[in-house]
Amino acid sequence: CGRFLADCYGPFMKSIKNEFRRDSQRLEERDKVVFFKLVWFFSQWWRMSLSSRRNGDDKNEEAIGRLIITMDVFTFNLVLNAIDTFFQQKKHTRLAQTAALYSEMLHLLHSMYTSNDNTEHEMAMGLIDRLFYHGQDALDRLPKLLSWWTPGTYTREYLCDLRSEEHTSELQSRQY
């Protein structure tokens, strides 16, 4: 994971995001789902390896810099639009996976916001402002996701992801 993150993640994600931006004909139906799973996996891997960073492993400190390429307004909008689309199309498994990615992205955004690196902190401030606030109104996707949850349709893991989003959003709103 570390080697892929160091050598391939940035160029690969940049290339894929450009294909999505251009709405390329080369994209297949499931490419968005695969893209979401990759971003989710590496975001979660980075977050879970936090304990090794706390133990002085400097190599992992570089990981957040490589993950930042997927932390932009375009990617957030891609994820949020996919959430709405998957709900409307009743693709519950894809919705749950996309909500899990959204949760990981919020965790990463929180890490950027609390970072000692001023660039990461300012990037997080800009993203928070663009994603969650429009003028004086607070915009949050979480209430919509919670209202969609129904027992027997979604997994318990999905509910845990929503709870994790709630906790991360609460932390960000207190600090912002």
PDB file of C-alpha atoms in Angstrom:
ATOM      1  CA  CYS A   1       0.000   0.000   0.000  1.00  0.00           C
ATOM      2  CA  GLY A   2       2.758   2.395   0.950  1.00  0.00           C
ATOM      3  CA  ARG A   3       4.626   1.755  -2.260  1.00  0.00           C
ATOM      4  CA  PHE A   4       1.521   2.212  -4.445  1.00  0.00           C
ATOM      5  CA  LEU A   5       0.648   5.372  -2.534  1.00  0.00           C
ATOM      6  CA  ALA A   6       4.167   6.744  -2.957  1.00  0.00           C
ATOM      7  CA  ASP A   7       4.711   5.823  -6.600  1.00  0.00           C
ATOM      8  CA  CYS A   8       1.343   5.495  -8.320  1.00  0.00           C
ATOM      9  CA  TYR A   9      -1.584   6.968  -6.396  1.00  0.00           C
ATOM     10  CA  GLY A  10      -1.147  10.611  -7.410  1.00  0.00           C
ATOM     11  CA  PRO A  11      -0.621  10.134 -11.161  1.00  0.00           C
ATOM     12  CA  PHE A  12      -3.281   7.415 -11.359  1.00  0.00           C
ATOM     13  CA  MET A  13      -5.931   9.437  -9.529  1.00  0.00           C
ATOM     14  CA  LYS A  14      -5.116  12.570 -11.516  1.00  0.00           C
ATOM     15  CA  SER A  15      -5.564  10.636 -14.754  1.00  0.00           C
ATOM     16  CA  ILE A  16      -8.861   9.049 -13.658  1.00  0.00           C
ATOM     17  CA  LYS A  17     -10.241  12.353 -12.372  1.00  0.00           C
ATOM     18  CA  ASN A  18      -9.430  13.967 -15.717  1.00  0.00           C
ATOM     19  CA  GLU A  19     -11.418  11.224 -17.468  1.00  0.00           C
ATOM     20  CA  PHE A  20     -14.381  11.930 -15.191  1.00  0.00           C
ATOM     21  CA  ARG A  21     -14.061  15.685 -15.763  1.00  0.00           C
ATOM     22  CA  ARG A  22     -14.148  15.199 -19.546  1.00  0.00           C
ATOM     23  CA  ASP A  23     -16.917  12.615 -19.260  1.00  0.00           C
ATOM     24  CA  SER A  24     -14.723  10.432 -21.432  1.00  0.00           C
ATOM     25  CA  GLN A  25     -16.159   7.734 -23.675  1.00  0.00           C
ATOM     26  CA  ARG A  26     -13.444   5.392 -22.418  1.00  0.00           C
ATOM     27  CA  LEU A  27     -15.104   5.194 -18.998  1.00  0.00           C
ATOM     28  CA  GLU A  28     -17.247   2.172 -18.299  1.00  0.00           C
ATOM     29  CA  GLU A  29     -20.293   2.072 -16.038  1.00  0.00           C
ATOM     30  CA  ARG A  30     -18.480   0.554 -13.044  1.00  0.00           C
ATOM     31  CA  ASP A  31     -15.359   2.762 -13.268  1.00  0.00           C
ATOM     32  CA  LYS A  32     -16.820   5.290 -10.856  1.00  0.00           C
ATOM     33  CA  VAL A  33     -17.505   2.538  -8.315  1.00  0.00           C
ATOM     34  CA  VAL A  34     -13.949   1.202  -8.680  1.00  0.00           C
ATOM     35  CA  PHE A  35     -12.567   4.736  -8.315  1.00  0.00           C
ATOM     36  CA  PHE A  36     -14.619   5.203  -5.137  1.00  0.00           C
ATOM     37  CA  LYS A  37     -13.415   1.884  -3.711  1.00  0.00           C
ATOM     38  CA  LEU A  38      -9.768   2.763  -4.363  1.00  0.00           C
ATOM     39  CA  VAL A  39     -10.044   6.192  -2.747  1.00  0.00           C
ATOM     40  CA  TRP A  40     -11.960   4.660   0.184  1.00  0.00           C
ATOM     41  CA  PHE A  41      -9.388   1.900   0.668  1.00  0.00           C
ATOM     42  CA  PHE A  42      -6.341   4.173   0.670  1.00  0.00           C
ATOM     43  CA  SER A  43      -8.039   6.805   2.817  1.00  0.00           C
ATOM     44  CA  GLN A  44      -9.001   4.171   5.354  1.00  0.00           C
ATOM     45  CA  TRP A  45      -5.565   2.564   5.176  1.00  0.00           C
ATOM     46  CA  TRP A  46      -3.950   5.932   5.876  1.00  0.00           C
ATOM     47  CA  ARG A  47      -6.292   6.647   8.784  1.00  0.00           C
ATOM     48  CA  MET A  48      -5.823   3.194  10.309  1.00  0.00           C
ATOM     49  CA  SER A  49      -2.067   3.494  10.079  1.00  0.00           C
ATOM     50  CA  LEU A  50      -2.313   6.580  12.293  1.00  0.00           C
ATOM     51  CA  SER A  51      -0.978   4.626  15.254  1.00  0.00           C
ATOM     52  CA  SER A  52       2.298   3.925  13.439  1.00  0.00           C
ATOM     53  CA  ARG A  53       2.607   7.642  12.627  1.00  0.00           C
ATOM     54  CA  ARG A  54       2.182   8.409  16.313  1.00  0.00           C
ATOM     55  CA  ASN A  55       5.028   5.992  17.027  1.00  0.00           C
ATOM     56  CA  GLY A  56       7.437   8.060  14.951  1.00  0.00           C
ATOM     57  CA  ASP A  57       7.181   6.471  11.495  1.00  0.00           C
ATOM     58  CA  ASP A  58       7.881   9.543   9.345  1.00  0.00           C
ATOM     59  CA  LYS A  59       7.207   7.711   6.067  1.00  0.00           C
ATOM     60  CA  ASN A  60       3.491   7.672   6.786  1.00  0.00           C
ATOM     61  CA  GLU A  61       3.446  11.441   7.320  1.00  0.00           C
ATOM     62  CA  GLU A  62       3.975  11.791   3.586  1.00  0.00           C
ATOM     63  CA  ALA A  63       0.843   9.762   2.840  1.00  0.00           C
ATOM     64  CA  ILE A  64      -1.599  12.581   3.535  1.00  0.00           C
ATOM     65  CA  GLY A  65       0.184  14.681   0.926  1.00  0.00           C
ATOM     66  CA  ARG A  66      -0.427  11.982  -1.670  1.00  0.00           C
ATOM     67  CA  LEU A  67      -4.072  11.545  -0.677  1.00  0.00           C
ATOM     68  CA  ILE A  68      -4.778  15.261  -0.994  1.00  0.00           C
ATOM     69  CA  ILE A  69      -5.084  14.882  -4.770  1.00  0.00           C
ATOM     70  CA  THR A  70      -8.489  13.293  -4.142  1.00  0.00           C
ATOM     71  CA  MET A  71      -9.482  15.953  -1.628  1.00  0.00           C
ATOM     72  CA  ASP A  72     -10.910  18.635  -3.862  1.00  0.00           C
ATOM     73  CA  VAL A  73     -14.333  20.078  -4.598  1.00  0.00           C
ATOM     74  CA  PHE A  74     -14.626  18.041  -7.801  1.00  0.00           C
ATOM     75  CA  THR A  75     -14.159  14.718  -6.003  1.00  0.00           C
ATOM     76  CA  PHE A  76     -16.537  15.677  -3.189  1.00  0.00           C
ATOM     77  CA  ASN A  77     -19.159  16.717  -5.743  1.00  0.00           C
ATOM     78  CA  LEU A  78     -18.620  13.481  -7.677  1.00  0.00           C
ATOM     79  CA  VAL A  79     -19.237  11.513  -4.481  1.00  0.00           C
ATOM     80  CA  LEU A  80     -22.251  13.571  -3.404  1.00  0.00           C
ATOM     81  CA  ASN A  81     -23.870  13.349  -6.844  1.00  0.00           C
ATOM     82  CA  ALA A  82     -23.250   9.596  -6.906  1.00  0.00           C
ATOM     83  CA  ILE A  83     -24.951   9.274  -3.501  1.00  0.00           C
ATOM     84  CA  ASP A  84     -28.079  10.954  -4.879  1.00  0.00           C
ATOM     85  CA  THR A  85     -27.975   8.893  -8.097  1.00  0.00           C
ATOM     86  CA  PHE A  86     -27.482   5.568  -6.321  1.00  0.00           C
ATOM     87  CA  PHE A  87     -30.358   6.358  -3.960  1.00  0.00           C
ATOM     88  CA  GLN A  88     -32.693   7.251  -6.829  1.00  0.00           C
ATOM     89  CA  GLN A  89     -31.687   4.108  -8.745  1.00  0.00           C
ATOM     90  CA  LYS A  90     -32.104   1.994  -5.577  1.00  0.00           C
ATOM     91  CA  LYS A  91     -28.534   0.700  -5.814  1.00  0.00           C
ATOM     92  CA  HIS A  92     -28.191   0.235  -2.069  1.00  0.00           C
ATOM     93  CA  THR A  93     -24.814  -1.523  -2.091  1.00  0.00           C
ATOM     94  CA  ARG A  94     -23.232   1.212  -4.195  1.00  0.00           C
ATOM     95  CA  LEU A  95     -24.845   3.865  -2.011  1.00  0.00           C
ATOM     96  CA  ALA A  96     -23.400   2.252   1.111  1.00  0.00           C
ATOM     97  CA  GLN A  97     -19.923   2.069  -0.449  1.00  0.00           C
ATOM     98  CA  THR A  98     -20.115   5.703  -1.552  1.00  0.00           C
ATOM     99  CA  ALA A  99     -21.304   6.795   1.899  1.00  0.00           C
ATOM    100  CA  ALA A 100     -18.329   4.906   3.392  1.00  0.00           C
ATOM    101  CA  LEU A 101     -16.026   6.862   1.071  1.00  0.00           C
ATOM    102  CA  TYR A 102     -17.715  10.116   2.072  1.00  0.00           C
ATOM    103  CA  SER A 103     -17.091   9.209   5.720  1.00  0.00           C
ATOM    104  CA  GLU A 104     -13.397   8.545   5.044  1.00  0.00           C
ATOM    105  CA  MET A 105     -13.100  11.803   3.124  1.00  0.00           C
ATOM    106  CA  LEU A 106     -14.564  13.664   6.099  1.00  0.00           C
ATOM    107  CA  HIS A 107     -12.012  11.979   8.378  1.00  0.00           C
ATOM    108  CA  LEU A 108      -9.230  13.034   6.040  1.00  0.00           C
ATOM    109  CA  LEU A 109     -10.648  16.555   5.867  1.00  0.00           C
ATOM    110  CA  HIS A 110     -10.623  16.677   9.662  1.00  0.00           C
ATOM    111  CA  SER A 111      -6.985  15.504   9.682  1.00  0.00           C
ATOM    112  CA  MET A 112      -6.103  18.217   7.195  1.00  0.00           C
ATOM    113  CA  TYR A 113      -7.930  20.812   9.290  1.00  0.00           C
ATOM    114  CA  THR A 114      -6.095  19.843  12.491  1.00  0.00           C
ATOM    115  CA  SER A 115      -2.741  19.453  10.727  1.00  0.00           C
ATOM    116  CA  ASN A 116       0.321  21.428  11.744  1.00  0.00           C
ATOM    117  CA  ASP A 117       0.985  22.049   8.049  1.00  0.00           C
ATOM    118  CA  ASN A 118      -0.464  25.466   7.205  1.00  0.00           C
ATOM    119  CA  THR A 119      -1.097  24.521   3.571  1.00  0.00           C
ATOM    120  CA  GLU A 120      -3.166  21.482   4.553  1.00  0.00           C
ATOM    121  CA  HIS A 121      -5.047  23.525   7.152  1.00  0.00           C
ATOM    122  CA  GLU A 122      -5.898  26.268   4.650  1.00  0.00           C
ATOM    123  CA  MET A 123      -6.941  23.732   2.018  1.00  0.00           C
ATOM    124  CA  ALA A 124      -9.253  22.154   4.581  1.00  0.00           C
ATOM    125  CA  MET A 125     -10.706  25.546   5.522  1.00  0.00           C
ATOM    126  CA  GLY A 126     -11.440  26.279   1.855  1.00  0.00           C
ATOM    127  CA  LEU A 127     -13.048  22.877   1.317  1.00  0.00           C
ATOM    128  CA  ILE A 128     -15.162  23.160   4.462  1.00  0.00           C
ATOM    129  CA  ASP A 129     -16.347  26.592   3.392  1.00  0.00           C
ATOM    130  CA  ARG A 130     -17.236  25.458  -0.144  1.00  0.00           C
ATOM    131  CA  LEU A 131     -18.791  22.134   0.869  1.00  0.00           C
ATOM    132  CA  PHE A 132     -20.703  22.921   4.033  1.00  0.00           C
ATOM    133  CA  TYR A 133     -21.537  26.612   3.916  1.00  0.00           C
ATOM    134  CA  HIS A 134     -23.248  28.662   1.253  1.00  0.00           C
ATOM    135  CA  GLY A 135     -23.455  32.202   2.503  1.00  0.00           C
ATOM    136  CA  GLN A 136     -24.970  31.990   5.973  1.00  0.00           C
ATOM    137  CA  ASP A 137     -26.715  28.636   5.420  1.00  0.00           C
ATOM    138  CA  ALA A 138     -25.097  25.427   6.606  1.00  0.00           C
ATOM    139  CA  LEU A 139     -25.220  22.636   4.008  1.00  0.00           C
ATOM    140  CA  ASP A 140     -24.873  19.091   5.244  1.00  0.00           C
ATOM    141  CA  ARG A 141     -25.599  15.812   3.494  1.00  0.00           C
ATOM    142  CA  LEU A 142     -25.762  13.797   6.705  1.00  0.00           C
ATOM    143  CA  PRO A 143     -29.429  14.495   7.607  1.00  0.00           C
ATOM    144  CA  LYS A 144     -30.486  13.317   4.147  1.00  0.00           C
ATOM    145  CA  LEU A 145     -28.427  10.121   4.451  1.00  0.00           C
ATOM    146  CA  LEU A 146     -29.841   9.416   7.906  1.00  0.00           C
ATOM    147  CA  SER A 147     -33.421   9.941   6.717  1.00  0.00           C
ATOM    148  CA  TRP A 148     -32.862   7.418   3.899  1.00  0.00           C
ATOM    149  CA  TRP A 149     -31.711   4.629   6.228  1.00  0.00           C
ATOM    150  CA  THR A 150     -34.216   1.806   6.662  1.00  0.00           C
ATOM    151  CA  PRO A 151     -33.645  -1.447   8.546  1.00  0.00           C
ATOM    152  CA  GLY A 152     -33.347  -4.472   6.318  1.00  0.00           C
ATOM    153  CA  THR A 153     -32.341  -2.402   3.296  1.00  0.00           C
ATOM    154  CA  TYR A 154     -28.958  -1.158   4.448  1.00  0.00           C
ATOM    155  CA  THR A 155     -26.305  -2.911   6.488  1.00  0.00           C
ATOM    156  CA  ARG A 156     -25.269  -2.168  10.032  1.00  0.00           C
ATOM    157  CA  GLU A 157     -21.865  -1.172   8.623  1.00  0.00           C
ATOM    158  CA  TYR A 158     -23.593   1.543   6.587  1.00  0.00           C
ATOM    159  CA  LEU A 159     -25.242   2.872   9.745  1.00  0.00           C
ATOM    160  CA  CYS A 160     -21.840   2.878  11.475  1.00  0.00           C
ATOM    161  CA  ASP A 161     -20.404   4.911   8.574  1.00  0.00           C
ATOM    162  CA  LEU A 162     -23.228   7.417   8.968  1.00  0.00           C
ATOM    163  CA  ARG A 163     -22.527   7.653  12.696  1.00  0.00           C
ATOM    164  CA  SER A 164     -18.858   8.184  11.955  1.00  0.00           C
ATOM    165  CA  GLU A 165     -19.793  10.984   9.528  1.00  0.00           C
ATOM    166  CA  GLU A 166     -21.965  12.545  12.210  1.00  0.00           C
ATOM    167  CA  HIS A 167     -19.108  12.506  14.697  1.00  0.00           C
ATOM    168  CA  THR A 168     -16.589  13.948  12.209  1.00  0.00           C
ATOM    169  CA  SER A 169     -19.037  16.652  11.075  1.00  0.00           C
ATOM    170  CA  GLU A 170     -19.698  17.576  14.692  1.00  0.00           C
ATOM    171  CA  LEU A 171     -15.962  17.938  15.368  1.00  0.00           C
ATOM    172  CA  GLN A 172     -15.483  20.098  12.296  1.00  0.00           C
ATOM    173  CA  SER A 173     -18.415  22.361  13.098  1.00  0.00           C
ATOM    174  CA  ARG A 174     -17.090  22.933  16.634  1.00  0.00           C
ATOM    175  CA  GLN A 175     -13.620  23.786  15.393  1.00  0.00           C
ATOM    176  CA  TYR A 176     -14.727  25.880  12.430  1.00  0.00           C
TER     177      TYR A 176
END
